[in-house]
mmCIF file with all atom_site columns, C-alpha atoms in Angstrom:
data_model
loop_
_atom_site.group_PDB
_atom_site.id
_atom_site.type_symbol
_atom_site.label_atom_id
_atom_site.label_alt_id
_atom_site.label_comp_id
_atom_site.label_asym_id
_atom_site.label_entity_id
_atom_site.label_seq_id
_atom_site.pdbx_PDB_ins_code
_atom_site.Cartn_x
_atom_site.Cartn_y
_atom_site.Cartn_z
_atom_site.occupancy
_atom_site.B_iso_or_equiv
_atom_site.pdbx_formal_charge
_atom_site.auth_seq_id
_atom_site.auth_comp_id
_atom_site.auth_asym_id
_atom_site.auth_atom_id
_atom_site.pdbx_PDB_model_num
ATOM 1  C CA . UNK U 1 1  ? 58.638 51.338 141.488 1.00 0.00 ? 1385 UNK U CA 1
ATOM 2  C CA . UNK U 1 2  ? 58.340 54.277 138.639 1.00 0.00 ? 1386 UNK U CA 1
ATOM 3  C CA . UNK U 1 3  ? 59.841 52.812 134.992 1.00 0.00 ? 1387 UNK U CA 1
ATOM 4  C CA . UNK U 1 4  ? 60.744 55.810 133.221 1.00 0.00 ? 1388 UNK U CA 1
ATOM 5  C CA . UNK U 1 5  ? 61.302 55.353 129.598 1.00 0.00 ? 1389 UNK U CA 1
ATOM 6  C CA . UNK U 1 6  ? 63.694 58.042 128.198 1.00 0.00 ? 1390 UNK U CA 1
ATOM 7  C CA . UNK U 1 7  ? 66.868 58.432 125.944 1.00 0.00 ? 1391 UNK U CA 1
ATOM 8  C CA . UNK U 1 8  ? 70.062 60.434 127.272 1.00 0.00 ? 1392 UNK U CA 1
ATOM 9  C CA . UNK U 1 9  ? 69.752 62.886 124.704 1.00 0.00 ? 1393 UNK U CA 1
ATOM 10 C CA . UNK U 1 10 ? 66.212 63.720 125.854 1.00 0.00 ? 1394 UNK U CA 1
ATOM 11 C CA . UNK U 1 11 ? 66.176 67.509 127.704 1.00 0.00 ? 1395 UNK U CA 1
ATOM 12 C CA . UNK U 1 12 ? 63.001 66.647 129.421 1.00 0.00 ? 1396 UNK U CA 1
ATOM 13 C CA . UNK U 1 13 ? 64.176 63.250 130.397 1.00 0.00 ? 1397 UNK U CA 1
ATOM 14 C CA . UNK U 1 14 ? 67.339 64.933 131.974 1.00 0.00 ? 1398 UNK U CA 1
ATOM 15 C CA . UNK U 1 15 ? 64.687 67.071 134.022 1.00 0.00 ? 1399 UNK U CA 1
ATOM 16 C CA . UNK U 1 16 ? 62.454 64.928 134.881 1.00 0.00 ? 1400 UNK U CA 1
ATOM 17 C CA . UNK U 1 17 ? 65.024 62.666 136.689 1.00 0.00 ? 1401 UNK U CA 1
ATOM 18 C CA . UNK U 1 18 ? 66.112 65.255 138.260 1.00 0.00 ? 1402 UNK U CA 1
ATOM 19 C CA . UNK U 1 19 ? 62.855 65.663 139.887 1.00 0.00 ? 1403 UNK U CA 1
ATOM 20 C CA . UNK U 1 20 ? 62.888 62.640 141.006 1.00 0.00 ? 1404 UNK U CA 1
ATOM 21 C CA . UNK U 1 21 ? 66.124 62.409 141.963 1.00 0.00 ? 1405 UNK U CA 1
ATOM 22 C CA . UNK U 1 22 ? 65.409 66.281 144.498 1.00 0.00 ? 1406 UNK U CA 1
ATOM 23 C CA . UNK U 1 23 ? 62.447 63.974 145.896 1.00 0.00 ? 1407 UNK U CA 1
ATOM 24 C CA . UNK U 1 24 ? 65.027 61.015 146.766 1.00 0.00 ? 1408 UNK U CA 1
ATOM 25 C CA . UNK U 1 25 ? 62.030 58.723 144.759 1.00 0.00 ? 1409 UNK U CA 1
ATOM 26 C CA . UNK U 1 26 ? 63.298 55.642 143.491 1.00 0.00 ? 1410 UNK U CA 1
ATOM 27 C CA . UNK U 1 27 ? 62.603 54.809 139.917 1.00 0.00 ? 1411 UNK U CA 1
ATOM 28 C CA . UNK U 1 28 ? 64.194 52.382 137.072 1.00 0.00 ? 1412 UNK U CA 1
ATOM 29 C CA . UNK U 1 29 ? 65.516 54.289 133.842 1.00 0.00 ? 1413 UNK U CA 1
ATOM 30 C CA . UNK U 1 30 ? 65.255 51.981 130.613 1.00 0.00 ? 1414 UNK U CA 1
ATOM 31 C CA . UNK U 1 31 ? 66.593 54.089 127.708 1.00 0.00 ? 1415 UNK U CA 1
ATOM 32 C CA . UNK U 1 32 ? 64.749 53.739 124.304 1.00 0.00 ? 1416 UNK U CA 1
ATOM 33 C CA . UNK U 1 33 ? 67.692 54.079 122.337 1.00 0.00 ? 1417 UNK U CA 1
ATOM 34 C CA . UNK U 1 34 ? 69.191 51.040 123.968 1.00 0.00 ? 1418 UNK U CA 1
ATOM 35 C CA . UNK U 1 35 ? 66.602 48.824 123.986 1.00 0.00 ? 1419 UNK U CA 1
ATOM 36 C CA . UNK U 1 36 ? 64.406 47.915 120.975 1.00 0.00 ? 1420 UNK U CA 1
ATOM 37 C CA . UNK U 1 37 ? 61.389 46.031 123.010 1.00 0.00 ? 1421 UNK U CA 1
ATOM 38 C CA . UNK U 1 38 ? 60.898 49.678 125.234 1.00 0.00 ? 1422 UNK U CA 1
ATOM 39 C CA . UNK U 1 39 ? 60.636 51.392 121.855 1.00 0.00 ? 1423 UNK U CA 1
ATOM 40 C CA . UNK U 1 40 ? 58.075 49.004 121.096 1.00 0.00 ? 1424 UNK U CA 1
ATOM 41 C CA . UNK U 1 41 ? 56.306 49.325 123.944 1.00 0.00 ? 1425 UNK U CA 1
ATOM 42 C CA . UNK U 1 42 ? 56.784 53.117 124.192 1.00 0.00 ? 1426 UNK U CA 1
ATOM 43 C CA . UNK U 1 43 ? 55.078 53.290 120.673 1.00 0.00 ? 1427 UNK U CA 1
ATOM 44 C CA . UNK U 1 44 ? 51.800 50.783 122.060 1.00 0.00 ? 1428 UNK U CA 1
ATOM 45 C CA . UNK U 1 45 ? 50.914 52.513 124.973 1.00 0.00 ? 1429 UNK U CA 1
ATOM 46 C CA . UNK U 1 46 ? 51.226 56.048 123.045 1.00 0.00 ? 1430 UNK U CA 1
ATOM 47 C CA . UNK U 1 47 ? 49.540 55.216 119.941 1.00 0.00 ? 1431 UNK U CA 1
ATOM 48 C CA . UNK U 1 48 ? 52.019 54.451 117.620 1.00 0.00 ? 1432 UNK U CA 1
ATOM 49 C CA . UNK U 1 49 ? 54.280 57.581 118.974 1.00 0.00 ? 1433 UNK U CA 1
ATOM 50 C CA . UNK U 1 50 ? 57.753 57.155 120.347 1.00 0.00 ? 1434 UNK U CA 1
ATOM 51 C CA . UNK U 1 51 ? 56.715 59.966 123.038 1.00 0.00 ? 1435 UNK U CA 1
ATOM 52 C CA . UNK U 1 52 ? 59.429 60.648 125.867 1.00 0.00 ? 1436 UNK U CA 1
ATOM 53 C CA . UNK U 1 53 ? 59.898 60.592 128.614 1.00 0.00 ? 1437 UNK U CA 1
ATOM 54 C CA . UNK U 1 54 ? 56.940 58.176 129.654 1.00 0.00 ? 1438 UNK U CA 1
ATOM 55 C CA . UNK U 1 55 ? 56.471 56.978 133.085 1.00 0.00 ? 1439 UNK U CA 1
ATOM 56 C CA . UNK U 1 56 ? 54.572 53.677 134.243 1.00 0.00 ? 1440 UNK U CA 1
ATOM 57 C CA . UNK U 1 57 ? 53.503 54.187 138.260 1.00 0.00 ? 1441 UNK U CA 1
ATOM 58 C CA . UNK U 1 58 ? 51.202 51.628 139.650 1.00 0.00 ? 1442 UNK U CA 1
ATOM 59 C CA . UNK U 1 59 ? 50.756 50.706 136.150 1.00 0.00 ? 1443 UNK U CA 1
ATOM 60 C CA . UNK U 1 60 ? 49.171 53.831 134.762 1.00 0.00 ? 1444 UNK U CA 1
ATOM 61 C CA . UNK U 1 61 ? 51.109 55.761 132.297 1.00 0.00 ? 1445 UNK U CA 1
ATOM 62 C CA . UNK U 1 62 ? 51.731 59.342 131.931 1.00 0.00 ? 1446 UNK U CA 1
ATOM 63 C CA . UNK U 1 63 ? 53.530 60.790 129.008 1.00 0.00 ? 1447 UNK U CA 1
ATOM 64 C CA . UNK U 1 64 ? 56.070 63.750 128.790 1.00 0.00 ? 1448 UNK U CA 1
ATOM 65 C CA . UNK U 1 65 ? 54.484 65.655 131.869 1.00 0.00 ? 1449 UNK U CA 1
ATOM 66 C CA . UNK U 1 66 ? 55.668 69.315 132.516 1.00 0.00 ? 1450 UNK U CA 1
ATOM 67 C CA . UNK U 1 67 ? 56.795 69.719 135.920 1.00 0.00 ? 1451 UNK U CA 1
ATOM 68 C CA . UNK U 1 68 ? 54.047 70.907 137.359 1.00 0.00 ? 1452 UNK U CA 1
ATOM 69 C CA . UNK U 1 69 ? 52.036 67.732 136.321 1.00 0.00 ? 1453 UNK U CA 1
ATOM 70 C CA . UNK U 1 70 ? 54.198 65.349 137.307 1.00 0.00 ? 1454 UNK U CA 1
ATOM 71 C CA . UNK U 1 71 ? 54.526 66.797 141.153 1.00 0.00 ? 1455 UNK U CA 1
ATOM 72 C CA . UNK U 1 72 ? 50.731 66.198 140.805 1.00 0.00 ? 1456 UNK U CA 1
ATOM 73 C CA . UNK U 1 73 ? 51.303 62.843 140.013 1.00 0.00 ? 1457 UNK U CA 1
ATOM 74 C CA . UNK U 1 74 ? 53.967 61.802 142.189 1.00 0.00 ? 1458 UNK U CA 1
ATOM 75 C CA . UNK U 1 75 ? 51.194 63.654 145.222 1.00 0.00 ? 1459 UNK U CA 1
ATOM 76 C CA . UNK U 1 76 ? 48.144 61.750 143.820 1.00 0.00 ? 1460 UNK U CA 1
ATOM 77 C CA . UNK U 1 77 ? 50.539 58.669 143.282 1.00 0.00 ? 1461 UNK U CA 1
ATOM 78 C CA . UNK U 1 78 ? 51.282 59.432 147.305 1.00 0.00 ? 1462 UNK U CA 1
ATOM 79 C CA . UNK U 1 79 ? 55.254 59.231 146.494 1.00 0.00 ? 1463 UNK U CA 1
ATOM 80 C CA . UNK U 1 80 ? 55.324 63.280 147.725 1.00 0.00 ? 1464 UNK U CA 1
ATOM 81 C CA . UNK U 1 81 ? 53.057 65.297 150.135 1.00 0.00 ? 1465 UNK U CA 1
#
């Protein structure tokens, strides 16, 4: 399942579930500003940055992708044709 790692107030984060959301693709939503271990782990895997939103498919992670990007993730991820 796709983590994505966002904060309500985040415009891209709104967008980017909505995305996924038009594509009926499943995905958990942990919000940063809830949750003090994401942050952490937000800032590891983007070196030291609290960069959002972040996604984690099939443990690879892809960072604040414009829309256009992250269609060609979800097609090389296979979650879209």
């Amino acid at each position: 399942m796709i983590k994505v790692y966002g904060a309500d107030w985040c415009s891209d984060c709104i967008v980017l579930k909505q995305v996924l959301r038009e594509y009926k693709i499943e995905y958990k939503y942990i919000d940063i500003s809830k949750d003090k271990e994401a942050i952490k782990f937000i800032e590891n895997i983007n070196n030291g940055k609290r960069i959002i939103p972040t996604l984690i498919i099939n443990d690879k992670s892809y960072t604040n992708p414009n829309i256009n990007n992250l269609l060609a993730i979800l097609r090389n991820e296979k979650y879209i044709t």
